[in-house]
Amino acid sequence: MRILLNLNPPAILQRREQASRRRAVLGIPLIAAGAIVVVYVLLVSVAARSRAAARETEALLVPLRPAAVRLSQLQAETEELESRRMRLQSIFGRPGTLSILLDDVSRFVPRNVWLQSLAVEGSTVSLTGSTTDLSAVALFATTLAQSRVLAGVEMRSIQQVVAGERMVTQFQLTGRLK
């Protein structure tokens, strides 16, 4: 059992209670304002450090800007060259096709055959030439079919003409690139 005895007059108790309420009513906003000020000061400090770090980073990037511009230019040039390479490859086939074709023609052409032209249009190859031996044209057409990059070799035209005292055979062969 507990007995509470208060010898203070009720007016004094009431004033003390009002004072404690005033302190609570004024203290809570003051504590909140203090907390806001502390958070604000911390945020300002963090922002200042971030700005300083950004300035340092910007200072480090200044010497790199010309290199970045040059790199961008080189990338654009590389893309342009790659698109040109792709266009050429679509026109002429895989890389080295034409050099292999020229190598094969030079290996398969008989001694008594003279080529006047070799034309490549898309995937079609036309060979025009002359010979003094009609069988050399047939030999050339059959051996040319063994080419590594040429397929479907056909005789387009063959014509014999008199040149001086000799009979010359003029011919045209066509084929397609593989």
Backbone as a chain_set.jsonl record, in Angstrom:
{"seq": "MRILLNLNPPAILQRREQASRRRAVLGIPLIAAGAIVVVYVLLVSVAARSRAAARETEALLVPLRPAAVRLSQLQAETEELESRRMRLQSIFGRPGTLSILLDDVSRFVPRNVWLQSLAVEGSTVSLTGSTTDLSAVALFATTLAQSRVLAGVEMRSIQQVVAGERMVTQFQLTGRLK", "coords": {"N": [[0.811, -1.16, 0.0], [0.378, 2.218, -0.74], [0.891, 5.522, 0.152], [0.201, 8.74, -0.718], [1.184, 11.895, -0.103], [0.649, 15.216, -0.397], [1.801, 18.351, 0.233], [1.786, 20.745, -0.969], [0.116, 23.679, -2.081], [-2.796, 23.605, -4.235], [-2.724, 25.548, -6.294], [-0.046, 26.082, -6.767], [0.759, 23.613, -7.642], [-0.725, 23.474, -9.981], [0.412, 25.569, -11.468], [2.985, 24.561, -11.794], [2.411, 22.32, -13.365], [1.383, 23.543, -15.674], [3.652, 24.907, -16.515], [5.334, 22.774, -17.095], [3.912, 21.67, -19.253], [4.095, 23.787, -21.076], [6.84, 23.756, -21.496], [7.07, 21.264, -22.796], [5.461, 21.715, -25.054], [6.904, 23.743, -26.3], [9.454, 22.587, -26.394], [9.417, 20.233, -28.008], [9.016, 21.163, -30.781], [11.385, 22.674, -30.871], [13.381, 20.741, -30.576], [12.859, 19.226, -32.879], [13.394, 21.183, -34.835], [16.098, 21.572, -34.312], [17.08, 19.033, -35.017], [16.489, 19.079, -37.753], [18.174, 21.153, -38.567], [20.666, 19.979, -38.03], [20.616, 17.784, -39.825], [20.447, 19.219, -42.223], [22.905, 20.597, -42.21], [24.638, 18.399, -42.377], [23.88, 17.422, -44.928], [24.623, 19.604, -46.553], [27.365, 19.528, -46.18], [27.995, 17.019, -47.334], [27.199, 17.564, -49.965], [29.022, 19.571, -50.633], [31.428, 18.141, -50.555], [30.896, 16.366, -52.642], [30.728, 18.127, -54.831], [33.374, 19.029, -54.846], [34.7, 16.634, -55.456], [33.631, 16.218, -57.998], [34.725, 18.415, -59.358], [37.444, 17.72, -59.251], [37.403, 15.35, -60.764], [36.531, 16.379, -63.211], [38.729, 17.982, -63.8], [40.589, 15.976, -64.249], [39.537, 14.871, -66.555], [39.834, 16.784, -68.551], [42.388, 16.712, -70.021], [41.882, 14.384, -71.427], [39.871, 14.8, -73.259], [40.549, 15.619, -76.009], [41.567, 13.159, -76.931], [39.302, 11.56, -76.69], [37.634, 12.749, -78.571], [39.097, 12.205, -80.898], [39.018, 9.415, -80.815], [36.3, 9.032, -81.225], [36.089, 10.003, -83.85], [37.707, 8.105, -85.161], [36.21, 5.804, -84.693], [33.944, 6.398, -86.214], [35.109, 6.487, -88.769], [35.971, 3.831, -88.935], [33.513, 2.479, -88.93], [32.501, 3.43, -91.368], [34.411, 2.403, -93.18], [34.01, -0.307, -92.715], [31.402, -0.609, -93.662], [31.866, -0.057, -96.358], [33.554, -2.207, -96.954], [31.78, -4.321, -96.589], [29.952, -3.759, -98.659], [31.644, -4.068, -100.896], [32.321, -6.743, -100.547], [29.847, -7.916, -100.914], [29.53, -7.389, -103.59], [31.785, -8.546, -104.874], [32.084, -11.023, -103.703], [33.506, -13.364, -101.362], [36.518, -12.391, -99.536], [39.467, -12.223, -101.523], [38.554, -13.602, -103.699], [38.683, -12.595, -106.342], [41.459, -12.517, -106.811], [42.062, -15.214, -106.616], [40.58, -16.12, -108.789], [41.944, -14.876, -110.953], [44.409, -16.155, -110.661], [43.661, -18.832, -111.156], [42.754, -18.63, -113.855], [45.115, -17.855, -115.115], [46.611, -20.188, -114.74], [45.139, -22.108, -116.151], [44.884, -21.298, -118.816], [45.574, -22.176, -122.136], [48.694, -22.409, -124.05], [48.505, -21.415, -126.66], [46.398, -19.635, -126.63], [45.031, -16.404, -126.465], [44.031, -14.005, -124.257], [41.729, -11.359, -124.462], [40.041, -9.904, -122.82], [38.792, -9.849, -119.457], [35.996, -9.766, -117.636], [34.162, -8.809, -114.778], [31.011, -8.778, -113.582], [28.952, -8.213, -111.118], [28.164, -11.349, -110.078], [28.856, -12.604, -112.365], [31.198, -13.733, -114.715], [33.022, -12.874, -117.562], [34.97, -13.985, -120.261], [36.979, -13.096, -122.923], [38.627, -14.002, -125.888], [41.235, -15.112, -128.198], [42.438, -17.598, -130.538], [44.612, -19.798, -132.42], [44.058, -22.365, -132.68], [41.363, -24.39, -132.735], [40.672, -26.468, -130.999], [41.902, -25.697, -128.668], [40.221, -23.882, -127.472], [38.112, -25.472, -126.546], [39.564, -27.061, -124.746], [40.403, -25.082, -122.928], [37.886, -24.212, -121.905], [36.96, -26.548, -120.616], [38.987, -27.062, -118.71], [38.863, -24.722, -117.252], [36.556, -25.028, -115.846], [37.371, -26.36, -113.624], [38.115, -24.507, -111.804], [38.666, -22.895, -108.616], [36.93, -20.914, -107.803], [35.11, -20.415, -109.786], [32.16, -21.331, -111.479], [29.878, -23.185, -113.55], [30.785, -22.799, -116.262], [30.387, -21.669, -119.523], [30.184, -21.733, -123.106], [29.752, -18.845, -124.865], [29.999, -17.563, -127.311], [31.517, -18.344, -130.449], [33.723, -17.849, -133.078], [35.148, -17.998, -136.289], [37.647, -16.266, -137.972], [39.444, -14.772, -140.705], [42.693, -13.767, -140.459], [45.044, -12.068, -141.909], [47.062, -14.447, -143.292], [46.234, -16.536, -141.807], [43.87, -18.605, -140.016], [41.865, -17.5, -137.462], [40.408, -18.1, -134.331], [37.871, -16.618, -132.548], [36.519, -16.207, -129.308], [34.057, -16.36, -126.628], [33.661, -16.88, -123.249], [31.613, -17.621, -120.428], [30.905, -17.556, -116.92], [30.016, -18.143, -113.462], [30.677, -16.657, -110.287], [31.481, -18.573, -107.422]], "CA": [[0.0, 0.0, 0.0], [1.155, 3.428, -0.915], [0.173, 6.729, 0.546], [0.803, 9.917, -1.341], [0.809, 13.069, 0.658], [1.118, 16.421, -1.068], [1.594, 19.49, 1.105], [1.777, 21.965, -1.787], [-1.23, 24.121, -2.41], [-3.177, 23.255, -5.601], [-2.359, 26.62, -7.236], [1.368, 25.894, -7.117], [0.802, 22.401, -8.454], [-1.284, 23.808, -11.288], [1.422, 26.364, -12.191], [4.073, 23.664, -12.189], [1.907, 21.491, -14.445], [1.302, 24.408, -16.853], [5.034, 25.172, -16.94], [5.847, 21.563, -17.734], [3.239, 21.577, -20.557], [4.708, 24.79, -21.966], [8.165, 23.257, -21.886], [6.857, 20.184, -23.754], [4.948, 22.302, -26.297], [8.013, 24.485, -26.92], [10.635, 21.731, -26.53], [9.298, 19.298, -29.134], [9.394, 21.839, -32.03], [12.797, 23.084, -30.842], [14.184, 19.542, -30.829], [12.686, 18.91, -34.298], [14.148, 22.187, -35.604], [17.52, 21.249, -34.13], [17.374, 17.853, -35.833], [16.472, 19.523, -39.149], [19.401, 21.93, -38.794], [21.791, 19.039, -38.06], [20.528, 17.046, -41.097], [20.775, 20.177, -43.277], [24.359, 20.821, -42.183], [25.262, 17.187, -42.913], [23.647, 17.386, -46.367], [25.463, 20.638, -47.167], [28.736, 19.021, -46.142], [28.097, 15.959, -48.347], [27.114, 18.219, -51.269], [30.292, 20.27, -50.87], [32.422, 17.128, -50.894], [30.561, 15.853, -53.973], [31.148, 19.142, -55.809], [34.842, 19.003, -54.911], [35.077, 15.425, -56.204], [33.264, 16.45, -59.398], [35.739, 19.323, -59.93], [38.673, 16.944, -59.436], [37.175, 14.457, -61.894], [36.502, 17.23, -64.413], [40.12, 18.367, -64.08], [41.255, 14.802, -64.819], [38.983, 14.596, -67.878], [40.212, 17.814, -69.527], [43.401, 16.253, -70.982], [41.406, 13.23, -72.184], [38.849, 15.19, -74.233], [41.003, 15.481, -77.406], [41.662, 11.734, -77.266], [37.934, 11.065, -76.848], [37.151, 13.242, -79.871], [39.812, 11.437, -81.924], [38.466, 8.069, -80.773], [34.984, 9.1, -81.869], [36.335, 10.115, -85.285], [38.212, 6.814, -85.632], [35.095, 4.858, -84.709], [33.114, 6.73, -87.377], [35.85, 6.032, -89.95], [35.942, 2.373, -88.926], [32.176, 2.071, -89.364], [32.4, 3.732, -92.799], [35.231, 1.42, -93.895], [33.353, -1.606, -92.604], [30.266, -0.633, -94.595], [32.444, -0.186, -97.704], [34.034, -3.581, -97.087], [30.604, -5.181, -96.757], [29.433, -3.536, -100.013], [32.564, -4.714, -101.831], [32.21, -8.189, -100.39], [28.601, -8.354, -101.547], [29.697, -7.295, -105.035], [32.837, -9.425, -105.373], [32.141, -12.293, -102.987], [34.386, -13.397, -100.195], [37.824, -11.785, -99.801], [40.432, -13.007, -102.274], [37.918, -14.313, -104.804], [39.208, -12.132, -107.637], [42.855, -12.934, -106.99], [42.04, -16.658, -106.9], [40.099, -16.246, -110.167], [43.049, -14.535, -111.86], [45.401, -17.221, -110.553], [43.143, -20.003, -111.879], [42.748, -18.354, -115.303], [46.495, -17.89, -115.619], [47.086, -21.579, -114.742], [44.387, -22.962, -117.069], [44.868, -20.816, -120.197], [46.568, -22.879, -122.966], [49.762, -21.553, -124.601], [48.149, -20.782, -127.932], [45.188, -18.822, -126.428], [45.312, -15.032, -126.015], [42.834, -13.376, -123.683], [41.617, -9.921, -124.681], [39.39, -9.247, -121.673], [38.163, -10.595, -118.38], [35.087, -8.798, -117.006], [33.359, -9.315, -113.668], [29.844, -7.934, -113.336], [28.22, -8.931, -110.077], [28.77, -12.666, -109.916], [29.084, -13.149, -113.705], [32.553, -13.527, -115.256], [33.095, -13.054, -119.014], [36.326, -14.037, -120.798], [37.011, -12.985, -124.379], [39.979, -14.268, -126.345], [41.472, -15.612, -129.559], [43.391, -18.702, -130.645], [44.801, -20.324, -133.77], [43.704, -23.783, -132.618], [39.983, -24.509, -132.273], [40.6, -27.397, -129.866], [42.395, -24.996, -127.476], [39.06, -23.246, -126.83], [37.435, -26.533, -125.806], [40.437, -27.414, -123.632], [40.337, -23.983, -121.966], [36.559, -24.224, -121.267], [36.841, -27.699, -119.705], [39.895, -26.918, -117.562], [38.404, -23.573, -116.459], [35.487, -25.527, -114.974], [38.018, -26.864, -112.409], [38.505, -23.352, -110.987], [38.231, -22.907, -107.217], [35.918, -19.883, -107.544], [34.265, -20.237, -110.963], [31.283, -22.471, -111.735], [28.954, -23.009, -114.671], [31.471, -22.221, -117.425], [29.676, -21.938, -120.78], [30.648, -21.059, -124.328], [28.727, -17.894, -125.317], [30.125, -17.4, -128.765], [32.766, -18.766, -131.068], [33.682, -17.375, -134.466], [36.438, -18.085, -136.965], [37.882, -15.175, -138.92], [40.739, -14.833, -141.381], [43.553, -12.649, -140.114], [46.23, -12.234, -142.756], [47.04, -15.739, -143.957], [45.868, -17.57, -140.827], [42.512, -18.673, -139.504], [41.868, -17.201, -136.02], [39.124, -18.361, -133.676], [37.557, -15.686, -131.466], [35.534, -16.869, -128.459], [33.656, -15.721, -125.38], [33.22, -17.831, -122.235], [31.036, -16.992, -119.238], [30.744, -18.398, -115.752], [29.573, -17.364, -112.302], [31.503, -16.837, -109.1], [30.881, -19.446, -106.406]], "C": [[0.867, 1.24, 0.0], [0.281, 4.619, -0.558], [0.942, 7.895, -0.012], [0.268, 11.13, -0.612], [1.427, 14.276, 0.003], [0.772, 17.606, -0.193], [1.599, 20.797, 0.35], [0.329, 22.359, -2.063], [-1.553, 23.809, -3.866], [-2.806, 24.331, -6.612], [-0.922, 26.441, -7.695], [1.485, 24.652, -8.003], [0.296, 22.685, -9.872], [-0.295, 24.627, -12.108], [2.576, 25.487, -12.664], [3.636, 22.793, -13.396], [1.81, 22.29, -15.74], [2.709, 24.691, -17.393], [5.612, 23.939, -17.642], [5.183, 21.343, -19.092], [3.837, 22.563, -21.545], [6.088, 24.327, -22.439], [8.03, 22.151, -22.93], [6.399, 20.745, -25.092], [6.054, 23.06, -27.013], [9.216, 23.584, -27.201], [10.573, 20.803, -27.733], [9.613, 20.005, -30.45], [10.857, 22.274, -32.059], [13.714, 21.89, -31.124], [14.077, 19.156, -32.308], [13.459, 19.891, -35.172], [15.643, 21.932, -35.495], [17.93, 20.057, -34.983], [17.42, 18.225, -37.312], [17.743, 20.289, -39.479], [20.603, 20.99, -38.898], [21.797, 18.269, -39.386], [20.911, 17.962, -42.253], [22.282, 20.417, -43.348], [25.089, 19.595, -42.734], [25.085, 17.101, -44.435], [24.489, 18.414, -47.115], [26.906, 20.165, -47.221], [28.941, 17.944, -47.213], [28.064, 16.571, -49.742], [28.416, 18.934, -51.605], [31.382, 19.275, -51.245], [32.165, 16.554, -52.289], [30.97, 16.839, -55.06], [32.664, 19.167, -55.95], [35.321, 17.779, -55.697], [34.749, 15.587, -57.683], [34.272, 17.38, -60.071], [37.05, 18.586, -60.183], [38.542, 16.008, -60.641], [37.176, 15.228, -63.2], [37.918, 17.655, -64.79], [40.897, 17.196, -64.68], [40.781, 14.512, -66.242], [39.439, 15.589, -68.943], [41.3, 17.327, -70.477], [42.923, 15.09, -71.862], [40.407, 13.605, -73.276], [39.35, 15.111, -75.682], [41.119, 14.009, -77.832], [40.278, 11.139, -77.474], [37.345, 11.509, -78.186], [37.802, 12.445, -80.992], [39.282, 10.002, -81.984], [37.105, 8.026, -81.455], [35.136, 9.19, -83.385], [36.806, 8.782, -85.866], [37.109, 5.757, -85.675], [34.19, 5.121, -85.904], [33.799, 6.268, -88.664], [35.819, 4.508, -90.057], [34.587, 1.858, -89.403], [31.998, 2.307, -90.859], [33.193, 2.71, -93.614], [34.596, 0.029, -93.833], [32.16, -1.682, -93.545], [30.758, -0.731, -96.038], [32.902, -1.61, -97.957], [32.856, -4.533, -97.317], [30.002, -5.01, -98.155], [30.319, -4.224, -101.041], [32.458, -6.233, -101.749], [30.921, -8.693, -101.016], [28.707, -8.307, -103.066], [30.654, -8.378, -105.546], [32.919, -10.772, -104.655], [33.119, -12.212, -101.833], [35.758, -12.814, -100.539], [38.751, -12.741, -100.543], [39.853, -13.722, -103.469], [38.52, -13.899, -106.138], [40.656, -12.555, -107.856], [42.935, -14.439, -107.262], [41.578, -16.892, -108.334], [41.22, -15.958, -111.157], [44.128, -15.612, -111.834], [44.939, -18.459, -111.328], [43.161, -19.791, -113.391], [44.163, -18.436, -115.854], [47.048, -19.315, -115.652], [46.426, -22.415, -115.839], [44.441, -22.51, -118.531], [45.952, -21.558, -121.008], [47.561, -21.882, -123.591], [49.336, -20.824, -125.863], [46.805, -20.038, -127.832], [45.614, -17.471, -125.881], [44.013, -14.433, -125.5], [42.862, -11.88, -123.968], [40.974, -9.216, -123.48], [38.865, -10.289, -120.693], [37.307, -9.575, -117.639], [34.287, -9.496, -115.919], [32.25, -8.313, -113.426], [28.96, -8.678, -112.357], [28.892, -10.263, -109.846], [29.042, -13.336, -111.26], [30.478, -12.758, -114.193], [32.504, -13.816, -116.749], [34.552, -13.001, -119.444], [36.227, -13.997, -122.319], [38.45, -13.2, -124.819], [40.02, -14.783, -127.769], [42.467, -16.756, -129.484], [43.54, -19.092, -132.103], [44.4, -21.792, -133.827], [42.321, -23.903, -131.984], [39.872, -25.425, -131.058], [41.093, -26.752, -128.565], [41.244, -24.318, -126.728], [38.328, -24.286, -125.992], [38.249, -26.953, -124.582], [40.364, -26.359, -122.534], [39.004, -24.006, -121.215], [36.448, -25.38, -120.275], [37.767, -27.57, -118.503], [39.477, -25.75, -116.667], [37.275, -23.98, -115.508], [36.056, -26.094, -113.67], [38.45, -25.737, -111.469], [37.933, -23.455, -109.579], [37.104, -21.923, -106.94], [34.939, -19.683, -108.687], [33.453, -21.503, -111.194], [30.421, -22.163, -112.95], [29.595, -22.363, -115.884], [30.751, -22.655, -118.702], [30.317, -21.17, -121.92], [29.513, -20.145, -124.779], [28.792, -17.7, -126.832], [31.488, -17.907, -129.207], [32.652, -18.42, -132.548], [35.084, -17.493, -135.056], [36.524, -16.973, -137.988], [39.261, -15.359, -139.523], [41.495, -13.565, -140.998], [44.863, -12.857, -140.862], [46.113, -13.544, -143.502], [46.55, -16.84, -143.039], [44.396, -17.486, -140.458], [42.583, -18.495, -137.987], [40.464, -17.451, -135.48], [38.96, -17.38, -132.517], [36.431, -16.317, -130.636], [35.181, -15.992, -127.255], [33.106, -16.818, -124.468], [32.613, -17.046, -121.078], [30.929, -18.03, -118.128], [30.262, -17.531, -114.593], [30.485, -17.668, -111.118], [30.768, -17.688, -108.083], [30.584, -18.647, -105.159]], "O": [[1.919, 1.307, 0.635], [-0.893, 4.7, -0.921], [2.15, 8.031, 0.183], [-0.94, 11.351, -0.522], [2.649, 14.336, -0.134], [-0.399, 17.851, 0.098], [1.434, 21.858, 0.952], [-0.549, 21.517, -2.248], [-0.629, 23.753, -4.678], [-2.584, 23.975, -7.769], [-0.612, 26.626, -8.872], [2.221, 24.648, -8.99], [0.85, 22.174, -10.846], [-0.169, 24.413, -13.313], [3.08, 25.642, -13.777], [4.415, 22.571, -14.323], [2.126, 21.763, -16.807], [2.915, 24.709, -18.606], [6.294, 24.056, -18.659], [5.847, 20.864, -20.011], [4.063, 22.228, -22.708], [6.452, 24.48, -23.605], [8.82, 22.114, -23.874], [6.876, 20.319, -26.144], [6.124, 23.013, -28.241], [9.931, 23.815, -28.176], [11.582, 20.608, -28.412], [10.434, 19.484, -31.205], [11.5, 22.254, -33.109], [14.71, 22.024, -31.835], [15.079, 18.799, -32.928], [14.107, 19.486, -36.138], [16.372, 22.062, -36.478], [18.997, 20.063, -35.598], [18.285, 17.748, -38.046], [18.325, 20.1, -40.547], [21.464, 21.18, -39.757], [22.85, 18.112, -40.005], [21.62, 17.54, -43.167], [22.859, 20.437, -44.435], [26.057, 19.739, -43.48], [26.023, 16.75, -45.151], [25.01, 18.126, -48.192], [27.593, 20.386, -48.218], [29.949, 17.956, -47.919], [28.819, 16.146, -50.617], [28.86, 18.901, -52.753], [32.175, 19.534, -52.151], [33.108, 16.286, -53.034], [31.5, 16.437, -56.095], [33.181, 19.312, -57.058], [36.241, 17.88, -56.508], [35.514, 15.136, -58.536], [34.637, 17.163, -61.226], [37.695, 18.799, -61.21], [39.469, 15.891, -61.443], [37.758, 14.78, -64.188], [38.265, 17.685, -65.971], [41.768, 17.399, -65.525], [41.537, 13.968, -67.047], [39.43, 15.259, -70.129], [41.146, 17.518, -71.684], [43.496, 14.841, -72.923], [40.127, 12.781, -74.147], [38.632, 14.575, -76.527], [40.802, 13.666, -78.971], [40.099, 10.294, -78.351], [36.646, 10.744, -78.852], [37.124, 12.05, -81.942], [39.116, 9.441, -83.067], [36.8, 7.081, -82.182], [34.402, 8.533, -84.124], [36.356, 8.376, -86.938], [37.076, 4.92, -86.576], [33.716, 4.181, -86.543], [33.146, 5.72, -89.552], [35.659, 3.961, -91.149], [34.52, 0.911, -90.187], [31.408, 1.476, -91.549], [32.702, 2.207, -94.625], [34.648, -0.721, -94.807], [31.931, -2.721, -94.164], [30.14, -1.413, -96.855], [32.675, -2.163, -99.034], [32.936, -5.44, -98.145], [29.588, -5.99, -98.774], [29.821, -4.885, -101.952], [32.501, -6.921, -102.769], [30.897, -9.783, -101.588], [28.056, -9.089, -103.759], [30.364, -9.048, -106.537], [33.776, -11.586, -104.997], [33.503, -11.129, -101.392], [36.123, -12.75, -101.713], [38.81, -13.929, -100.226], [40.588, -14.392, -104.195], [38.834, -14.749, -106.971], [41.036, -12.912, -108.971], [43.773, -14.887, -108.044], [42.114, -17.759, -109.025], [41.421, -16.72, -112.102], [44.699, -15.943, -112.873], [45.719, -19.064, -112.063], [43.549, -20.695, -114.131], [44.394, -19.008, -116.919], [47.875, -19.626, -116.509], [47.051, -23.316, -116.398], [44.07, -23.285, -119.413], [47.117, -21.569, -120.61], [47.301, -20.681, -123.65], [49.782, -19.701, -126.099], [46.144, -19.834, -128.85], [46.434, -17.382, -124.967], [43.018, -14.364, -126.223], [43.873, -11.213, -123.75], [41.318, -8.077, -123.162], [38.547, -11.423, -121.048], [37.837, -8.619, -117.073], [33.8, -10.613, -116.099], [32.502, -7.151, -113.107], [28.298, -9.653, -112.715], [30.06, -10.314, -109.461], [29.418, -14.507, -111.3], [30.881, -11.599, -114.093], [32.011, -14.863, -117.169], [35.289, -12.096, -119.051], [35.482, -14.768, -122.923], [39.381, -12.663, -124.218], [39.0, -14.879, -128.451], [43.231, -16.884, -128.526], [42.691, -18.758, -132.93], [44.402, -22.396, -134.899], [42.139, -23.552, -130.818], [39.052, -25.175, -130.175], [40.741, -27.211, -127.478], [41.282, -24.191, -125.504], [37.961, -24.012, -124.849], [37.691, -27.173, -123.507], [40.275, -26.692, -121.352], [38.993, -23.833, -119.996], [35.892, -25.201, -119.192], [37.382, -27.928, -117.39], [39.708, -25.783, -115.459], [37.069, -23.338, -114.479], [35.311, -26.292, -112.71], [39.085, -25.995, -110.447], [36.861, -24.023, -109.37], [36.39, -22.072, -105.949], [34.026, -18.865, -108.577], [33.982, -22.612, -111.117], [30.261, -21.002, -113.327], [29.006, -21.461, -116.48], [30.532, -23.844, -118.933], [30.909, -20.107, -121.729], [28.414, -20.628, -125.05], [27.773, -17.68, -127.524], [32.461, -17.899, -128.453], [31.626, -18.664, -133.184], [36.075, -17.139, -134.416], [35.599, -16.758, -138.772], [40.132, -16.008, -138.942], [41.009, -12.449, -141.184], [45.678, -13.705, -140.5], [45.169, -13.74, -144.267], [46.46, -17.99, -143.468], [43.765, -16.435, -140.575], [43.277, -19.247, -137.303], [39.468, -17.064, -136.09], [39.799, -17.318, -131.619], [35.498, -16.894, -131.194], [35.884, -15.041, -126.913], [32.215, -17.578, -124.849], [33.05, -15.934, -120.782], [30.869, -19.232, -118.385], [30.119, -16.317, -114.739], [30.993, -18.78, -110.969], [29.56, -17.539, -107.903], [30.075, -19.196, -104.182]]}, "num_chains": 1, "name": "protein.A"}
